[in-house]
Amino acid sequence: MRHLIPLTAFKNKKIVLLTHAGADVDAISAAAVLSLFLSKRNSVKLGVPEHISLAAKILAQKMKIRYSLGPSLQGADTLILVDFNSWDMLGNMGKAVKSFPGKKYLLDHHTKSRDKIVAGKNAWIEEDAVASCSLVYMWLLKSNAGISKKMAMLLAAGITADSAHFLIADANTFTVMSALLQKSGKRFSEIVALLRVERGFSEKIAVLKAAKRSRIFRLGEFIAVTADIGAFEADAATALVKLGADIAFAGNSEGNELKISGRASQSVLKETGIDLARDIFQPLGKFFEGSGGGHSGAAAFNGKGSSVEAALLKCVELSKKAIAKRKPGIQLKEYT
Ligand SMILES: [Mn+2]
C-alpha cells in the first residue's frame, strides 16, 4: 500500500493541519494525532473551516485538543488536509487553500471527487479505509513513530465513529482496534464514552418529524424514503434507515440554502453496488445548483435553491437509475 512521505521527514516546518468544514470525530482525531506527533519537530496549528460538529467538539474538550475555527494560513509553509478530498468540503476556506503557496498533502478515505485539491504522490486516498484514523495509524507505523496513550485513544475514537461502531468494519479494523486499545490502556466502553453526545430536544423532534413526514417509495425489492425537515438532516436520514429504509434522503431548503443528507443500508450497498456520493450527490449538481460528496453509504449535498421536494425526488430517481444497472427493469412506485 502506498502512503505519503514519512512523518519523520517533516522537520522545522510551519504546518497547518486542516480538516473539512464541520469536522467530525474521525477528522478531528486524525488531525490531532498528526499534530501530537508533528509538533515535536515542527510548529503546528490545527484548524477547522467554518464550524465543528457537536460530537467532535465534545471529544476535543475531553481530550484537550486545541484547534482554531477558520485558521489563517499566513506564515505556514506546509498544509496537510485531513479527511476530505473535494473543494466544497472546505467551506469558505477554498480560496485560502487554492492560493496557498507552500506544500500541500492530503489524506482521506472518502469517495474520490473529480475536483482534485492535491494531485499526484502527495495525495493519499484509500476509499476502502473505514476511517482517516486508520490511515494515520498506518502512517505512524510506516514512519516508525511512537504511539502515545492519548494518540491511541484518539485513533480508536475516530475508527469507532467512522465505522459506525464497527458496522462497516473488516478483519483489519479489529486488528488495528485491538492494538490501539492495548496501547491506550483503555476498555472499549471508555472509548465509547468519549463519543457520547446527549441528543438535544430539537434533534429528537426533528428526527420524529422526519418519520412523520416521510414519503415511501418502492424500488424493486428495496425501499427508499424521503423527508423534508427543518434541521438535523443527517440524523434524520440515519434514523430512517434504522426504521427500515434501504435508502433515505432528508433535506431542507431554509433561506434558499438547499441541504440534503443520504444514508444507505448495508444490504442495498452490497446487493446493488450503489454509491450515494458517486451515483446520487455528485450527479445531483447537474440538476440543482450546488455540489455533493461523501461515502457510498453516507453522503450529502449542499447548494442553493428552495425546491427541496424536487431535489429529494431527483435523489430517488437517481437511486433507481443506479440500482437498475444491476437490477434492470426495476419499477418505482410510491406508497401513499
Ligand atoms: Mn472520516
mmCIF file of N, CA and C in Angstrom, residues 48-158:
data_model
loop_
_atom_site.group_PDB
_atom_site.id
_atom_site.type_symbol
_atom_site.label_atom_id
_atom_site.label_comp_id
_atom_site.label_asym_id
_atom_site.label_seq_id
_atom_site.Cartn_x
_atom_site.Cartn_y
_atom_site.Cartn_z
ATOM 1 N N VAL A 48 -10.001 24.069 11.691
ATOM 2 C CA VAL A 48 -11.267 23.530 11.184
ATOM 3 C C VAL A 48 -11.984 24.666 10.459
ATOM 4 N N PRO A 49 -12.305 24.502 9.171
ATOM 5 C CA PRO A 49 -13.052 25.557 8.482
ATOM 6 C C PRO A 49 -14.486 25.674 9.008
ATOM 7 N N GLU A 50 -14.950 26.868 9.121
ATOM 8 C CA GLU A 50 -16.363 27.202 9.436
ATOM 9 C C GLU A 50 -16.881 26.741 10.798
ATOM 10 N N HIS A 51 -17.104 25.467 10.966
ATOM 11 C CA HIS A 51 -17.692 25.006 12.236
ATOM 12 C C HIS A 51 -17.284 23.572 12.497
ATOM 13 N N ILE A 52 -17.497 23.126 13.718
ATOM 14 C CA ILE A 52 -17.123 21.757 14.093
ATOM 15 C C ILE A 52 -18.390 21.036 14.550
ATOM 16 N N SER A 53 -18.458 19.741 14.308
ATOM 17 C CA SER A 53 -19.659 19.003 14.715
ATOM 18 C C SER A 53 -19.685 18.893 16.241
ATOM 19 N N LEU A 54 -20.863 18.688 16.768
ATOM 20 C CA LEU A 54 -21.029 18.642 18.230
ATOM 21 C C LEU A 54 -20.203 17.516 18.861
ATOM 22 N N ALA A 55 -20.256 16.329 18.242
ATOM 23 C CA ALA A 55 -19.522 15.186 18.811
ATOM 24 C C ALA A 55 -18.018 15.464 18.814
ATOM 25 N N ALA A 56 -17.523 16.094 17.744
ATOM 26 C CA ALA A 56 -16.086 16.392 17.655
ATOM 27 C C ALA A 56 -15.693 17.456 18.672
ATOM 28 N N LYS A 57 -16.577 18.410 18.876
ATOM 29 C CA LYS A 57 -16.320 19.487 19.824
ATOM 30 C C LYS A 57 -16.213 18.924 21.251
ATOM 31 N N ILE A 58 -17.130 18.029 21.574
ATOM 32 C CA ILE A 58 -17.129 17.416 22.906
ATOM 33 C C ILE A 58 -15.870 16.562 23.101
ATOM 34 N N LEU A 59 -15.520 15.801 22.061
ATOM 35 C CA LEU A 59 -14.299 14.980 22.140
ATOM 36 C C LEU A 59 -13.069 15.877 22.339
ATOM 37 N N ALA A 60 -13.014 16.977 21.597
ATOM 38 C CA ALA A 60 -11.863 17.888 21.699
ATOM 39 C C ALA A 60 -11.754 18.451 23.117
ATOM 40 N N GLN A 61 -12.884 18.764 23.715
ATOM 41 C CA GLN A 61 -12.865 19.262 25.104
ATOM 42 C C GLN A 61 -12.340 18.190 26.044
ATOM 43 N N LYS A 62 -12.897 16.985 25.913
ATOM 44 C CA LYS A 62 -12.497 15.898 26.819
ATOM 45 C C LYS A 62 -11.023 15.550 26.672
ATOM 46 N N MET A 63 -10.513 15.602 25.437
ATOM 47 C CA MET A 63 -9.131 15.173 25.187
ATOM 48 C C MET A 63 -8.159 16.359 25.149
ATOM 49 N N LYS A 64 -8.659 17.552 25.466
ATOM 50 C CA LYS A 64 -7.826 18.759 25.475
ATOM 51 C C LYS A 64 -7.090 18.969 24.147
ATOM 52 N N ILE A 65 -7.864 18.918 23.078
ATOM 53 C CA ILE A 65 -7.307 19.197 21.752
ATOM 54 C C ILE A 65 -7.596 20.648 21.435
ATOM 55 N N ARG A 66 -6.552 21.378 21.064
ATOM 56 C CA ARG A 66 -6.774 22.784 20.716
ATOM 57 C C ARG A 66 -6.819 22.937 19.209
ATOM 58 N N TYR A 67 -7.844 23.656 18.756
ATOM 59 C CA TYR A 67 -7.982 23.882 17.322
ATOM 60 C C TYR A 67 -8.512 25.296 17.140
ATOM 61 N N SER A 68 -8.354 25.851 15.937
ATOM 62 C CA SER A 68 -8.992 27.137 15.699
ATOM 63 C C SER A 68 -9.949 27.022 14.524
ATOM 64 N N LEU A 69 -11.058 27.734 14.635
ATOM 65 C CA LEU A 69 -12.049 27.734 13.556
ATOM 66 C C LEU A 69 -11.614 28.758 12.517
ATOM 67 N N GLY A 70 -11.626 28.336 11.223
ATOM 68 C CA GLY A 70 -11.220 29.229 10.140
ATOM 69 C C GLY A 70 -9.839 29.825 10.344
ATOM 70 N N PRO A 71 -8.817 28.968 10.503
ATOM 71 C CA PRO A 71 -7.483 29.488 10.809
ATOM 72 C C PRO A 71 -6.870 30.245 9.627
ATOM 73 N N SER A 72 -5.945 31.132 9.940
ATOM 74 C CA SER A 72 -5.201 31.816 8.879
ATOM 75 C C SER A 72 -4.073 30.892 8.424
ATOM 76 N N LEU A 73 -3.816 30.873 7.122
ATOM 77 C CA LEU A 73 -2.731 30.031 6.605
ATOM 78 C C LEU A 73 -1.448 30.846 6.435
ATOM 79 N N GLN A 74 -1.548 32.125 6.763
ATOM 80 C CA GLN A 74 -0.415 33.041 6.621
ATOM 81 C C GLN A 74 0.783 32.551 7.442
ATOM 82 N N GLY A 75 1.948 32.565 6.806
ATOM 83 C CA GLY A 75 3.169 32.206 7.523
ATOM 84 C C GLY A 75 3.455 30.715 7.518
ATOM 85 N N ALA A 76 2.479 29.893 7.136
ATOM 86 C CA ALA A 76 2.705 28.443 7.101
ATOM 87 C C ALA A 76 3.415 28.070 5.802
ATOM 88 N N ASP A 77 4.212 26.989 5.846
ATOM 89 C CA ASP A 77 4.844 26.527 4.599
ATOM 90 C C ASP A 77 4.348 25.140 4.185
ATOM 91 N N THR A 78 3.551 24.510 5.054
ATOM 92 C CA THR A 78 3.061 23.157 4.768
ATOM 93 C C THR A 78 1.612 23.036 5.207
ATOM 94 N N LEU A 79 0.820 22.450 4.317
ATOM 95 C CA LEU A 79 -0.595 22.281 4.624
ATOM 96 C C LEU A 79 -0.917 20.791 4.496
ATOM 97 N N ILE A 80 -1.478 20.239 5.543
ATOM 98 C CA ILE A 80 -1.883 18.830 5.470
ATOM 99 C C ILE A 80 -3.400 18.768 5.632
ATOM 100 N N LEU A 81 -4.061 18.296 4.579
ATOM 101 C CA LEU A 81 -5.525 18.254 4.552
ATOM 102 C C LEU A 81 -5.974 16.864 4.979
ATOM 103 N N VAL A 82 -6.894 16.829 5.919
ATOM 104 C CA VAL A 82 -7.238 15.566 6.568
ATOM 105 C C VAL A 82 -8.728 15.256 6.447
ATOM 106 N N ASP A 83 -9.040 14.093 5.893
ATOM 107 C CA ASP A 83 -10.399 13.546 5.877
ATOM 108 C C ASP A 83 -11.335 14.186 4.854
ATOM 109 N N PHE A 84 -10.800 14.688 3.755
ATOM 110 C CA PHE A 84 -11.655 15.168 2.653
ATOM 111 C C PHE A 84 -10.805 15.312 1.409
ATOM 112 N N ASN A 85 -11.448 15.302 0.248
ATOM 113 C CA ASN A 85 -10.684 15.494 -0.981
ATOM 114 C C ASN A 85 -11.417 16.318 -2.022
ATOM 115 N N SER A 86 -12.471 17.033 -1.596
ATOM 116 C CA SER A 86 -13.139 17.883 -2.588
ATOM 117 C C SER A 86 -13.234 19.310 -2.051
ATOM 118 N N TRP A 87 -13.226 20.254 -2.975
ATOM 119 C CA TRP A 87 -13.178 21.676 -2.612
ATOM 120 C C TRP A 87 -14.383 22.094 -1.782
ATOM 121 N N ASP A 88 -15.553 21.528 -2.103
ATOM 122 C CA ASP A 88 -16.743 22.013 -1.386
ATOM 123 C C ASP A 88 -16.723 21.620 0.092
ATOM 124 N N MET A 89 -15.930 20.619 0.455
ATOM 125 C CA MET A 89 -15.857 20.252 1.876
ATOM 126 C C MET A 89 -14.981 21.219 2.683
ATOM 127 N N LEU A 90 -14.340 22.146 1.970
ATOM 128 C CA LEU A 90 -13.523 23.154 2.651
ATOM 129 C C LEU A 90 -14.339 24.345 3.118
ATOM 130 N N GLY A 91 -15.625 24.388 2.727
ATOM 131 C CA GLY A 91 -16.455 25.527 3.107
ATOM 132 C C GLY A 91 -15.860 26.814 2.575
ATOM 133 N N ASN A 92 -15.815 27.829 3.437
ATOM 134 C CA ASN A 92 -15.348 29.140 2.968
ATOM 135 C C ASN A 92 -13.815 29.256 2.936
ATOM 136 N N MET A 93 -13.096 28.161 3.138
ATOM 137 C CA MET A 93 -11.633 28.254 3.099
ATOM 138 C C MET A 93 -11.029 27.827 1.762
ATOM 139 N N GLY A 94 -11.898 27.569 0.780
ATOM 140 C CA GLY A 94 -11.428 27.135 -0.532
ATOM 141 C C GLY A 94 -10.406 28.084 -1.141
ATOM 142 N N LYS A 95 -10.724 29.363 -1.067
ATOM 143 C CA LYS A 95 -9.859 30.381 -1.676
ATOM 144 C C LYS A 95 -8.477 30.392 -1.018
ATOM 145 N N ALA A 96 -8.470 30.347 0.312
ATOM 146 C CA ALA A 96 -7.204 30.389 1.058
ATOM 147 C C ALA A 96 -6.334 29.176 0.710
ATOM 148 N N VAL A 97 -6.968 28.010 0.546
ATOM 149 C CA VAL A 97 -6.201 26.801 0.235
ATOM 150 C C VAL A 97 -5.709 26.847 -1.211
ATOM 151 N N LYS A 98 -6.575 27.368 -2.103
ATOM 152 C CA LYS A 98 -6.199 27.457 -3.516
ATOM 153 C C LYS A 98 -4.962 28.339 -3.687
ATOM 154 N N SER A 99 -4.914 29.427 -2.949
ATOM 155 C CA SER A 99 -3.803 30.360 -3.142
ATOM 156 C C SER A 99 -2.634 30.075 -2.192
ATOM 157 N N PHE A 100 -2.723 28.975 -1.443
ATOM 158 C CA PHE A 100 -1.636 28.648 -0.503
ATOM 159 C C PHE A 100 -0.360 28.328 -1.291
ATOM 160 N N PRO A 101 0.736 29.034 -1.010
ATOM 161 C CA PRO A 101 1.937 28.861 -1.833
ATOM 162 C C PRO A 101 2.827 27.676 -1.437
ATOM 163 N N GLY A 102 2.631 27.125 -0.243
ATOM 164 C CA GLY A 102 3.538 26.066 0.240
ATOM 165 C C GLY A 102 3.164 24.687 -0.256
ATOM 166 N N LYS A 103 3.742 23.686 0.385
ATOM 167 C CA LYS A 103 3.471 22.288 0.013
ATOM 168 C C LYS A 103 2.142 21.833 0.573
ATOM 169 N N LYS A 104 1.417 21.055 -0.224
ATOM 170 C CA LYS A 104 0.139 20.520 0.237
ATOM 171 C C LYS A 104 0.166 18.996 0.223
ATOM 172 N N TYR A 105 -0.353 18.419 1.298
ATOM 173 C CA TYR A 105 -0.511 16.969 1.386
ATOM 174 C C TYR A 105 -1.970 16.686 1.737
ATOM 175 N N LEU A 106 -2.423 15.501 1.374
ATOM 176 C CA LEU A 106 -3.823 15.185 1.661
ATOM 177 C C LEU A 106 -3.957 13.705 2.001
ATOM 178 N N LEU A 107 -4.689 13.415 3.060
ATOM 179 C CA LEU A 107 -5.023 12.005 3.303
ATOM 180 C C LEU A 107 -6.512 11.894 3.588
ATOM 181 N N ASP A 108 -7.111 10.866 2.997
ATOM 182 C CA ASP A 108 -8.572 10.787 3.068
ATOM 183 C C ASP A 108 -9.068 9.384 2.729
ATOM 184 N N HIS A 109 -10.329 9.146 3.083
ATOM 185 C CA HIS A 109 -10.956 7.856 2.759
ATOM 186 C C HIS A 109 -12.345 8.057 2.158
ATOM 187 N N HIS A 110 -12.677 9.277 1.718
ATOM 188 C CA HIS A 110 -13.963 9.493 1.054
ATOM 189 C C HIS A 110 -13.860 9.081 -0.421
ATOM 190 N N THR A 111 -15.015 8.893 -1.049
ATOM 191 C CA THR A 111 -15.047 8.623 -2.479
ATOM 192 C C THR A 111 -14.331 9.757 -3.206
ATOM 193 N N LYS A 112 -13.458 9.404 -4.149
ATOM 194 C CA LYS A 112 -12.674 10.430 -4.860
ATOM 195 C C LYS A 112 -13.578 11.342 -5.662
ATOM 196 N N SER A 113 -13.345 12.631 -5.552
ATOM 197 C CA SER A 113 -14.109 13.557 -6.390
ATOM 198 C C SER A 113 -13.212 13.967 -7.545
ATOM 199 N N ARG A 114 -13.814 14.508 -8.593
ATOM 200 C CA ARG A 114 -13.018 14.863 -9.764
ATOM 201 C C ARG A 114 -12.208 16.128 -9.544
ATOM 202 N N ASP A 115 -12.731 16.989 -8.647
ATOM 203 C CA ASP A 115 -12.062 18.288 -8.450
ATOM 204 C C ASP A 115 -10.913 18.167 -7.456
ATOM 205 N N LYS A 116 -9.832 17.556 -7.916
ATOM 206 C CA LYS A 116 -8.682 17.279 -7.026
ATOM 207 C C LYS A 116 -8.137 18.541 -6.352
ATOM 208 N N ILE A 117 -7.955 18.470 -5.047
ATOM 209 C CA ILE A 117 -7.307 19.570 -4.326
ATOM 210 C C ILE A 117 -5.795 19.378 -4.391
ATOM 211 N N VAL A 118 -5.371 18.127 -4.213
ATOM 212 C CA VAL A 118 -3.950 17.789 -4.275
ATOM 213 C C VAL A 118 -3.836 16.616 -5.237
ATOM 214 N N ALA A 119 -2.961 16.738 -6.217
ATOM 215 C CA ALA A 119 -2.813 15.660 -7.191
ATOM 216 C C ALA A 119 -1.480 14.959 -6.968
ATOM 217 N N GLY A 120 -1.379 13.749 -7.513
ATOM 218 C CA GLY A 120 -0.095 13.046 -7.512
ATOM 219 C C GLY A 120 0.264 12.416 -6.192
ATOM 220 N N LYS A 121 1.569 12.293 -5.951
ATOM 221 C CA LYS A 121 2.045 11.467 -4.831
ATOM 222 C C LYS A 121 1.781 12.075 -3.465
ATOM 223 N N ASN A 122 1.431 13.352 -3.416
ATOM 224 C CA ASN A 122 1.143 13.966 -2.113
ATOM 225 C C ASN A 122 -0.304 13.802 -1.673
ATOM 226 N N ALA A 123 -1.085 13.105 -2.489
ATOM 227 C CA ALA A 123 -2.462 12.802 -2.082
ATOM 228 C C ALA A 123 -2.562 11.301 -1.816
ATOM 229 N N TRP A 124 -3.081 10.958 -0.676
ATOM 230 C CA TRP A 124 -3.228 9.545 -0.292
ATOM 231 C C TRP A 124 -4.698 9.314 0.034
ATOM 232 N N ILE A 125 -5.389 8.668 -0.895
ATOM 233 C CA ILE A 125 -6.822 8.428 -0.713
ATOM 234 C C ILE A 125 -7.090 6.929 -0.790
ATOM 235 N N GLU A 126 -7.603 6.384 0.293
ATOM 236 C CA GLU A 126 -7.978 4.963 0.327
ATOM 237 C C GLU A 126 -9.477 4.899 0.542
ATOM 238 N N GLU A 127 -10.213 4.716 -0.562
ATOM 239 C CA GLU A 127 -11.673 4.726 -0.442
ATOM 240 C C GLU A 127 -12.182 3.570 0.423
ATOM 241 N N ASP A 128 -11.380 2.504 0.525
ATOM 242 C CA ASP A 128 -11.833 1.340 1.280
ATOM 243 C C ASP A 128 -11.521 1.424 2.768
ATOM 244 N N ALA A 129 -10.719 2.391 3.168
ATOM 245 C CA ALA A 129 -10.396 2.510 4.598
ATOM 246 C C ALA A 129 -11.644 2.968 5.344
ATOM 247 N N VAL A 130 -11.865 2.435 6.551
ATOM 248 C CA VAL A 130 -13.083 2.821 7.270
ATOM 249 C C VAL A 130 -12.970 4.212 7.873
ATOM 250 N N ALA A 131 -11.749 4.683 8.104
ATOM 251 C CA ALA A 131 -11.589 5.986 8.749
ATOM 252 C C ALA A 131 -10.267 6.608 8.340
ATOM 253 N N SER A 132 -10.198 7.923 8.402
ATOM 254 C CA SER A 132 -8.913 8.587 8.198
ATOM 255 C C SER A 132 -7.961 8.207 9.317
ATOM 256 N N CYS A 133 -8.527 7.922 10.502
ATOM 257 C CA CYS A 133 -7.689 7.495 11.624
ATOM 258 C C CYS A 133 -6.963 6.180 11.322
ATOM 259 N N SER A 134 -7.560 5.292 10.512
ATOM 260 C CA SER A 134 -6.849 4.061 10.131
ATOM 261 C C SER A 134 -5.631 4.411 9.289
ATOM 262 N N LEU A 135 -5.782 5.407 8.412
ATOM 263 C CA LEU A 135 -4.652 5.819 7.570
ATOM 264 C C LEU A 135 -3.554 6.455 8.421
ATOM 265 N N VAL A 136 -3.958 7.268 9.394
ATOM 266 C CA VAL A 136 -2.970 7.902 10.267
ATOM 267 C C VAL A 136 -2.212 6.831 11.056
ATOM 268 N N TYR A 137 -2.939 5.814 11.498
ATOM 269 C CA TYR A 137 -2.288 4.707 12.221
ATOM 270 C C TYR A 137 -1.215 4.051 11.348
ATOM 271 N N MET A 138 -1.592 3.759 10.092
ATOM 272 C CA MET A 138 -0.623 3.134 9.178
ATOM 273 C C MET A 138 0.557 4.055 8.907
ATOM 274 N N TRP A 139 0.251 5.332 8.785
ATOM 275 C CA TRP A 139 1.307 6.317 8.501
ATOM 276 C C TRP A 139 2.304 6.373 9.670
ATOM 277 N N LEU A 140 1.790 6.326 10.878
ATOM 278 C CA LEU A 140 2.662 6.321 12.061
ATOM 279 C C LEU A 140 3.531 5.056 12.082
ATOM 280 N N LEU A 141 2.909 3.912 11.773
ATOM 281 C CA LEU A 141 3.669 2.655 11.767
ATOM 282 C C LEU A 141 4.777 2.686 10.725
ATOM 283 N N LYS A 142 4.415 3.107 9.503
ATOM 284 C CA LYS A 142 5.380 3.163 8.399
ATOM 285 C C LYS A 142 6.512 4.125 8.700
ATOM 286 N N SER A 143 6.212 5.141 9.507
ATOM 287 C CA SER A 143 7.218 6.154 9.827
ATOM 288 C C SER A 143 8.013 5.792 11.086
ATOM 289 N N ASN A 144 7.749 4.604 11.624
ATOM 290 C CA ASN A 144 8.361 4.206 12.904
ATOM 291 C C ASN A 144 8.175 5.244 13.994
ATOM 292 N N ALA A 145 7.003 5.843 14.004
ATOM 293 C CA ALA A 145 6.711 6.871 15.000
ATOM 294 C C ALA A 145 6.023 6.197 16.187
ATOM 295 N N GLY A 146 6.354 6.608 17.371
ATOM 296 C CA GLY A 146 5.725 6.028 18.549
ATOM 297 C C GLY A 146 4.277 6.482 18.665
ATOM 298 N N ILE A 147 3.465 5.645 19.302
ATOM 299 C CA ILE A 147 2.059 5.999 19.511
ATOM 300 C C ILE A 147 1.812 6.106 21.014
ATOM 301 N N SER A 148 1.509 7.297 21.479
ATOM 302 C CA SER A 148 1.265 7.510 22.914
ATOM 303 C C SER A 148 -0.138 7.031 23.282
ATOM 304 N N LYS A 149 -0.415 6.998 24.588
ATOM 305 C CA LYS A 149 -1.746 6.614 25.054
ATOM 306 C C LYS A 149 -2.819 7.515 24.484
ATOM 307 N N LYS A 150 -2.544 8.802 24.519
ATOM 308 C CA LYS A 150 -3.522 9.779 24.032
ATOM 309 C C LYS A 150 -3.775 9.592 22.538
ATOM 310 N N MET A 151 -2.695 9.382 21.781
ATOM 311 C CA MET A 151 -2.854 9.164 20.339
ATOM 312 C C MET A 151 -3.690 7.911 20.090
ATOM 313 N N ALA A 152 -3.422 6.856 20.853
ATOM 314 C CA ALA A 152 -4.160 5.600 20.663
ATOM 315 C C ALA A 152 -5.644 5.788 20.970
ATOM 316 N N MET A 153 -5.939 6.551 22.029
ATOM 317 C CA MET A 153 -7.352 6.803 22.366
ATOM 318 C C MET A 153 -8.058 7.559 21.249
ATOM 319 N N LEU A 154 -7.381 8.570 20.720
ATOM 320 C CA LEU A 154 -7.994 9.377 19.655
ATOM 321 C C LEU A 154 -8.213 8.552 18.391
ATOM 322 N N LEU A 155 -7.218 7.742 18.028
ATOM 323 C CA LEU A 155 -7.371 6.917 16.818
ATOM 324 C C LEU A 155 -8.502 5.912 17.010
ATOM 325 N N ALA A 156 -8.576 5.336 18.206
ATOM 326 C CA ALA A 156 -9.650 4.376 18.486
ATOM 327 C C ALA A 156 -11.011 5.068 18.404
ATOM 328 N N ALA A 157 -11.083 6.296 18.897
ATOM 329 C CA ALA A 157 -12.353 7.045 18.842
ATOM 330 C C ALA A 157 -12.756 7.321 17.393
ATOM 331 N N GLY A 158 -11.794 7.737 16.585
ATOM 332 C CA GLY A 158 -12.087 8.048 15.174
ATOM 333 C C GLY A 158 -12.551 6.820 14.416
#
